[in-house]
C-alpha atoms as a printed R data frame, in Angstrom:
    type eleno elety resid chain resno       x       y       z
1   ATOM     1    CA   UNK     A     1  29.479 134.436  -2.748
2   ATOM     2    CA   UNK     A     2  26.119 135.581  -1.420
3   ATOM     3    CA   UNK     A     3  25.646 137.941  -4.364
4   ATOM     4    CA   UNK     A     4  26.525 135.140  -6.803
5   ATOM     5    CA   UNK     A     5  23.945 132.849  -5.197
6   ATOM     6    CA   UNK     A     6  21.343 135.594  -5.357
7   ATOM     7    CA   UNK     A     7  22.109 136.320  -9.024
8   ATOM     8    CA   UNK     A     8  21.957 132.648 -10.019
9   ATOM     9    CA   UNK     A     9  18.670 132.286  -8.167
10  ATOM    10    CA   UNK     A    10  17.227 135.357  -9.861
11  ATOM    11    CA   UNK     A    11  18.458 134.075 -13.227
12  ATOM    12    CA   UNK     A    12  16.606 130.811 -12.639
13  ATOM    13    CA   UNK     A    13  13.448 132.599 -11.529
14  ATOM    14    CA   UNK     A    14  13.359 135.030 -14.443
15  ATOM    15    CA   UNK     A    15  14.406 132.507 -17.072
16  ATOM    16    CA   UNK     A    16  11.929 129.879 -15.878
17  ATOM    17    CA   UNK     A    17   9.161 132.450 -15.560
18  ATOM    18    CA   UNK     A    18   9.667 133.707 -19.094
19  ATOM    19    CA   UNK     A    19   9.683 130.153 -20.462
20  ATOM    20    CA   UNK     A    20   6.488 129.357 -18.576
21  ATOM    21    CA   UNK     A    21   4.869 132.513 -19.935
22  ATOM    22    CA   UNK     A    22   5.919 131.650 -23.490
23  ATOM    23    CA   UNK     A    23   4.544 128.118 -23.181
24  ATOM    24    CA   UNK     A    24   1.237 129.295 -21.731
25  ATOM    25    CA   UNK     A    25   0.834 131.834 -24.526
26  ATOM    26    CA   UNK     A    26   1.497 129.175 -27.183
27  ATOM    27    CA   UNK     A    27  -0.981 126.723 -25.572
28  ATOM    28    CA   UNK     A    28   1.527 123.866 -25.658
29  ATOM    29    CA   UNK     A    29   1.422 122.657 -22.058
30  ATOM    30    CA   UNK     A    30   3.440 122.699 -18.863
31  ATOM    31    CA   UNK     A    31   7.216 122.465 -19.417
32  ATOM    32    CA   UNK     A    32   8.823 120.416 -16.657
33  ATOM    33    CA   UNK     A    33  12.283 121.957 -17.009
34  ATOM    34    CA   UNK     A    34  10.895 125.497 -16.736
35  ATOM    35    CA   UNK     A    35   8.898 124.544 -13.648
36  ATOM    36    CA   UNK     A    36  11.979 122.956 -12.088
37  ATOM    37    CA   UNK     A    37  14.090 125.964 -13.039
38  ATOM    38    CA   UNK     A    38  11.647 128.360 -11.396
39  ATOM    39    CA   UNK     A    39  11.394 126.258  -8.235
40  ATOM    40    CA   UNK     A    40  15.163 125.783  -7.935
41  ATOM    41    CA   UNK     A    41  15.711 129.490  -8.603
42  ATOM    42    CA   UNK     A    42  13.338 130.361  -5.772
43  ATOM    43    CA   UNK     A    43  15.088 127.892  -3.458
44  ATOM    44    CA   UNK     A    44  18.494 129.364  -4.321
45  ATOM    45    CA   UNK     A    45  17.261 132.890  -3.575
46  ATOM    46    CA   UNK     A    46  15.901 131.707  -0.225
47  ATOM    47    CA   UNK     A    47  19.137 129.828   0.496
48  ATOM    48    CA   UNK     A    48  21.220 132.897  -0.277
49  ATOM    49    CA   UNK     A    49  19.083 134.929   2.131
50  ATOM    50    CA   UNK     A    50  19.471 132.221   4.781
51  ATOM    51    CA   UNK     A    51  23.267 132.400   4.574
52  ATOM    52    CA   UNK     A    52  24.215 129.417   2.440
53  ATOM    53    CA   UNK     A    53  27.186 131.415   1.146
54  ATOM    54    CA   UNK     A    54  29.008 130.744   4.429
55  ATOM    55    CA   UNK     A    55  29.325 127.069   3.488
56  ATOM    56    CA   UNK     A    56  31.625 127.643   0.488
57  ATOM    57    CA   UNK     A    57  31.776 124.104  -0.988
58  ATOM    58    CA   UNK     A    58  28.015 123.648  -0.828
59  ATOM    59    CA   UNK     A    59  27.427 127.137  -2.231
60  ATOM    60    CA   UNK     A    60  29.662 126.432  -5.240
61  ATOM    61    CA   UNK     A    61  27.853 123.163  -5.916
62  ATOM    62    CA   UNK     A    62  24.508 124.970  -5.763
63  ATOM    63    CA   UNK     A    63  25.756 127.666  -8.161
64  ATOM    64    CA   UNK     A    64  27.060 125.126 -10.671
65  ATOM    65    CA   UNK     A    65  23.911 122.990 -10.477
66  ATOM    66    CA   UNK     A    66  21.682 126.057 -10.804
67  ATOM    67    CA   UNK     A    67  23.538 127.249 -13.889
68  ATOM    68    CA   UNK     A    68  23.492 123.735 -15.367
69  ATOM    69    CA   UNK     A    69  19.732 123.553 -14.906
70  ATOM    70    CA   UNK     A    70  19.297 126.907 -16.642
71  ATOM    71    CA   UNK     A    71  21.420 125.725 -19.579
72  ATOM    72    CA   UNK     A    72  19.607 122.398 -19.919
73  ATOM    73    CA   UNK     A    73  16.221 124.074 -19.658
74  ATOM    74    CA   UNK     A    74  17.167 126.671 -22.263
75  ATOM    75    CA   UNK     A    75  18.437 124.077 -24.712
76  ATOM    76    CA   UNK     A    76  15.265 122.000 -24.284
77  ATOM    77    CA   UNK     A    77  13.127 125.115 -24.765
78  ATOM    78    CA   UNK     A    78  14.978 126.112 -27.943
79  ATOM    79    CA   UNK     A    79  14.820 122.556 -29.307
80  ATOM    80    CA   UNK     A    80  11.067 122.407 -28.685
81  ATOM    81    CA   UNK     A    81  10.529 125.827 -30.286
82  ATOM    82    CA   UNK     A    82  12.494 124.819 -33.404
83  ATOM    83    CA   UNK     A    83  10.578 121.551 -33.685
84  ATOM    84    CA   UNK     A    84   7.241 123.348 -33.268
85  ATOM    85    CA   UNK     A    85   8.195 125.958 -35.873
86  ATOM    86    CA   UNK     A    86   9.280 123.255 -38.327
87  ATOM    87    CA   UNK     A    87   5.959 121.465 -37.836
88  ATOM    88    CA   UNK     A    88   4.060 124.701 -38.473
89  ATOM    89    CA   UNK     A    89   6.038 125.376 -41.634
90  ATOM    90    CA   UNK     A    90   5.432 121.850 -42.935
91  ATOM    91    CA   UNK     A    91   1.706 121.996 -42.273
92  ATOM    92    CA   UNK     A    92   1.538 125.408 -43.945
93  ATOM    93    CA   UNK     A    93   3.135 123.971 -47.080
94  ATOM    94    CA   UNK     A    94   0.729 121.048 -47.099
95  ATOM    95    CA   UNK     A    95  -2.278 123.351 -46.735
96  ATOM    96    CA   UNK     A    96  -1.036 125.548 -49.566
97  ATOM    97    CA   UNK     A    97  -0.550 122.543 -51.837
98  ATOM    98    CA   UNK     A    98  -4.030 121.263 -51.015
99  ATOM    99    CA   UNK     A    99  -5.524 124.683 -51.718
100 ATOM   100    CA   UNK     A   100  -3.744 124.943 -55.047
101 ATOM   101    CA   UNK     A   101  -4.872 121.425 -56.025
102 ATOM   102    CA   UNK     A   102  -8.468 122.300 -55.187
103 ATOM   103    CA   UNK     A   103  -8.298 125.495 -57.249
104 ATOM   104    CA   UNK     A   104  -6.887 123.676 -60.313
105 ATOM   105    CA   UNK     A   105  -9.620 121.063 -60.572
106 ATOM   106    CA   UNK     A   106 -12.835 122.514 -61.983
């Protein structure tokens, strides 16, 4: 159980860190789910080192909640990325239409 706690904590840390890095690079802002995922991942790693795996029911709840947070954060990240991409594509089409209109009129 200790290894499972450690792996879930590392999953949260790495997943949240990569999402934070992607958001910083795209200049969108601070994602709350990714911040929470990183913080909870760090807490789970610390808890696994402190011996939380000895309390089996609590450890299972922590594992399930950690995995649920990773899934929710990932779905929110993907949804935001799709929405941002769709907005970029729409604005690109509008700019192209405006450019073509300006080139047609002498």
